């Protein structure tokens, strides 16, 4: 099935560093979402974006819905060990409001 | 419980056997989804149920895969004549609003086909 392209695929950073990851698509989406998955668990919603150009924050997390509606990025500031996990972007387009297309994932490792 | 519940959490089966995976969504959630996640990969959409509407089966990879949902409650994903490439984690998610993309996922059922 179709998947969104995420980069980087993986990141190894030190505690306290900022993190940035992005997601691109060949299709336009009306909604962009960012999920986090920890080992042995299902993904959990972090941030949802519903308007092109929208910038939304949730604690140390900030995400933006690209103006072209074909991309989004997620920033994590001052990373901590519990930020470890796989981050997935997801897009939802018109006419397929129920079906999310997920990105390939960015695996984040945080060292002390 | 308060969250999405899936069973079994782990299933090991022999090639050619049929398997059933069960999902109990959050009470009151009208929308239910199944996704497949192969090792190290993203989430692959399989099927979506919304209330009494006909399900969106566009993601089912072959006719060996089928799913049922009883009203707005339990769903069962069935894989017939399993193949080794069916090995994956099967994730179920439910939502109270299909238009916001805010899904609540279960922990998944890990299927291993020998």
Coordinates of C-alpha atoms in Angstrom, one line a residue:
Chain A
X1 CA 0.0 0.0 0.0
X2 CA 0.9 3.7 -0.3
X3 CA 3.2 5.0 2.4
X4 CA 4.6 8.5 3.1
X5 CA 8.3 9.1 3.0
X6 CA 9.8 10.0 6.4
X7 CA 13.3 11.2 7.1
X8 CA 15.6 10.4 8.7
X9 CA 14.9 6.7 9.1
X10 CA 16.7 6.7 12.4
X11 CA 18.4 9.2 14.8
X12 CA 20.9 8.7 17.6
X13 CA 21.0 11.8 19.8
X14 CA 22.2 12.9 23.2
X15 CA 19.8 13.9 26.0
X16 CA 19.0 17.6 25.8
X17 CA 19.4 17.9 22.0
X18 CA 16.7 19.1 19.8
X19 CA 15.3 16.7 17.1
X20 CA 13.7 17.4 13.8
X21 CA 12.0 14.9 11.4
X22 CA 9.8 15.4 8.3
X23 CA 7.4 13.7 6.1
X24 CA 6.6 14.2 2.4
X25 CA 3.9 12.9 0.1
X26 CA 3.1 13.0 -3.6
X27 CA -0.5 13.5 -2.6
X28 CA -2.3 16.4 -0.9
X29 CA -3.7 15.7 2.5
X30 CA -6.3 17.6 4.5
X31 CA -5.0 16.4 7.9
X32 CA -1.6 15.5 9.1
X33 CA -1.0 13.6 12.3
X34 CA 2.1 12.5 14.3
X35 CA 2.0 9.3 16.3
X36 CA 4.6 7.7 18.6
X37 CA 5.1 3.9 19.0
X38 CA 7.0 2.3 21.9
X39 CA 8.1 -1.3 21.8
X40 CA 5.3 -3.8 22.2
X41 CA 2.6 -1.1 22.0
X42 CA 0.3 0.4 19.4
X43 CA 1.0 4.0 18.2
X44 CA -0.3 6.9 20.3
X45 CA -1.4 10.2 18.8
X46 CA 0.9 13.1 19.7
X47 CA -0.3 16.0 17.5
X48 CA -3.0 16.6 14.9
X49 CA -2.9 19.4 12.2
X50 CA -6.0 20.3 10.2
X51 CA -5.0 23.5 8.3
X52 CA -2.3 24.2 5.8
X53 CA 0.4 26.4 7.4
X54 CA -0.8 25.4 10.9
X55 CA 1.9 25.3 13.6
X56 CA 0.9 23.4 16.8
X57 CA 2.7 22.6 20.0
X58 CA 2.2 19.9 22.6
X59 CA 4.7 20.4 25.4
X60 CA 8.2 20.0 23.9
X61 CA 6.7 18.9 20.6
X62 CA 6.0 21.2 17.7
X63 CA 4.5 20.2 14.4
X64 CA 3.7 22.1 11.2
X65 CA 1.3 21.4 8.3
X66 CA 3.2 22.4 5.2
X67 CA 1.7 25.1 2.9
X68 CA 1.7 22.8 -0.1
X69 CA -0.3 20.2 2.0
X70 CA 2.2 17.6 0.9
X71 CA 4.5 17.7 3.9
X72 CA 4.8 18.1 7.6
X73 CA 7.6 18.2 10.2
X74 CA 7.9 17.4 13.8
X75 CA 10.4 19.0 16.2
X76 CA 11.2 17.7 19.7
X77 CA 13.1 20.2 22.0
X78 CA 15.4 19.2 24.8
X79 CA 15.1 15.5 24.3
X80 CA 14.8 13.1 27.3
X81 CA 15.3 9.3 27.5
X82 CA 11.5 8.7 27.4
X83 CA 11.4 10.2 23.9
X84 CA 12.8 6.9 22.6
X85 CA 10.5 5.2 20.1
X86 CA 9.3 5.2 16.5
X87 CA 7.6 8.3 15.3
X88 CA 5.1 8.0 12.4
X89 CA 3.5 10.7 10.4
X90 CA 0.1 10.0 8.9
X91 CA -2.0 11.8 6.3
X92 CA -5.7 11.8 5.6
X93 CA -7.1 13.2 2.4
X94 CA -10.5 14.2 1.0
X95 CA -12.9 11.4 0.1
X96 CA -10.9 9.0 2.2
X97 CA -11.5 10.7 5.5
X98 CA -11.4 7.4 7.4
X99 CA -8.3 5.9 6.0
X100 CA -5.0 7.2 7.3
X101 CA -1.8 6.6 5.2
X102 CA 1.2 6.1 7.5
X103 CA 4.8 7.1 7.0
X104 CA 7.7 4.7 7.1
X105 CA 8.7 5.9 10.6
X106 CA 11.7 7.6 12.2
X107 CA 13.4 5.5 15.0
X108 CA 14.7 7.8 17.7
X109 CA 17.4 6.7 20.2
X110 CA 18.4 9.0 23.1
X111 CA 21.7 8.5 24.9
X112 CA 22.5 9.9 28.3
Chain B
X1 CA -11.1 -2.0 30.0
X2 CA -10.8 1.6 28.9
X3 CA -8.6 0.9 25.8
X4 CA -8.7 -1.1 22.7
X5 CA -8.1 -4.8 23.5
X6 CA -6.7 -7.4 21.1
X7 CA -6.3 -11.1 21.4
X8 CA -4.2 -13.2 21.2
X9 CA -1.2 -11.0 21.9
X10 CA 1.0 -13.7 20.2
X11 CA 0.1 -16.4 17.8
X12 CA 2.4 -19.0 16.2
X13 CA 1.0 -21.1 13.5
X14 CA 2.0 -23.5 10.7
X15 CA 1.9 -22.5 7.1
X16 CA -1.5 -23.4 5.6
X17 CA -3.5 -23.1 8.9
X18 CA -6.3 -20.5 9.4
X19 CA -6.0 -17.9 12.2
X20 CA -8.5 -15.5 13.8
X21 CA -7.5 -12.3 15.5
X22 CA -10.0 -10.4 17.7
X23 CA -10.4 -6.8 18.5
X24 CA -12.6 -5.1 21.2
X25 CA -12.8 -1.4 20.5
X26 CA -13.3 1.4 23.0
X27 CA -17.0 1.4 24.0
X28 CA -19.0 3.9 22.0
X29 CA -16.4 4.2 19.1
X30 CA -18.2 3.7 15.9
X31 CA -15.1 3.4 13.7
X32 CA -12.8 0.4 13.7
X33 CA -9.6 -0.2 11.6
X34 CA -7.2 -3.0 11.0
X35 CA -3.5 -2.3 10.1
X36 CA -0.6 -4.6 9.4
X37 CA 2.9 -3.8 10.5
X38 CA 5.7 -5.9 9.3
X39 CA 9.0 -5.9 11.2
X40 CA 10.7 -2.5 10.9
X41 CA 8.0 -1.2 8.6
X42 CA 5.2 1.3 8.8
X43 CA 1.5 0.6 9.1
X44 CA -0.3 -0.9 6.1
X45 CA -4.1 -0.2 6.0
X46 CA -6.2 -3.4 5.7
X47 CA -9.9 -2.6 6.4
X48 CA -12.2 0.0 8.0
X49 CA -15.6 -0.3 9.5
X50 CA -17.9 2.7 10.2
X51 CA -21.2 2.0 11.9
X52 CA -23.6 0.2 9.6
X53 CA -21.9 1.3 6.4
X54 CA -20.3 -1.2 4.1
X55 CA -16.7 -1.7 5.2
X56 CA -13.8 -0.3 3.2
X57 CA -11.9 -3.4 2.2
X58 CA -9.5 -1.8 -0.2
X59 CA -6.4 -2.7 1.8
X60 CA -6.9 -6.4 2.1
X61 CA -3.9 -8.0 0.3
X62 CA -5.7 -11.1 -0.9
X63 CA -8.9 -13.1 -0.7
X64 CA -7.3 -15.1 2.1
X65 CA -8.0 -12.1 4.3
X66 CA -11.4 -11.2 5.7
X67 CA -12.9 -9.3 8.6
X68 CA -16.2 -9.1 10.3
X69 CA -17.6 -6.7 12.8
X70 CA -20.7 -7.2 15.0
X71 CA -22.6 -4.0 15.2
X72 CA -20.4 -1.4 16.8
X73 CA -18.4 -3.8 18.9
X74 CA -16.1 -6.7 18.4
X75 CA -14.3 -7.3 15.2
X76 CA -12.5 -10.5 14.0
X77 CA -9.8 -10.6 11.3
X78 CA -9.4 -14.0 9.7
X79 CA -6.5 -15.1 7.6
X80 CA -7.0 -18.4 5.7
X81 CA -4.3 -20.7 4.5
X82 CA -1.6 -18.6 6.2
X83 CA 1.7 -18.0 4.4
X84 CA 5.1 -17.0 5.9
X85 CA 4.7 -13.5 4.4
X86 CA 1.6 -13.0 6.6
X87 CA 4.0 -12.8 9.7
X88 CA 3.5 -9.4 11.2
X89 CA 1.9 -7.5 14.0
X90 CA -1.8 -6.9 13.3
X91 CA -3.0 -3.6 14.9
X92 CA -6.6 -2.7 15.6
X93 CA -7.7 0.9 16.2
X94 CA -11.0 2.6 17.0
X95 CA -12.2 6.1 16.8
X96 CA -15.2 8.1 17.8
X97 CA -14.8 10.4 14.8
X98 CA -13.7 9.1 11.5
X99 CA -12.9 12.6 10.1
X100 CA -10.2 13.7 12.5
X101 CA -7.7 10.8 12.1
X102 CA -7.5 10.4 15.9
X103 CA -7.2 6.7 16.3
X104 CA -6.7 4.7 19.5
X105 CA -4.6 1.6 18.9
X106 CA -4.5 -1.7 20.7
X107 CA -1.2 -3.4 21.5
X108 CA -1.5 -5.6 18.5
X109 CA -1.5 -9.4 17.8
X110 CA 1.9 -10.7 16.7
X111 CA 1.5 -13.5 14.2
X112 CA 4.3 -15.8 13.3
X113 CA 3.8 -18.3 10.5
X114 CA 6.4 -21.1 10.4

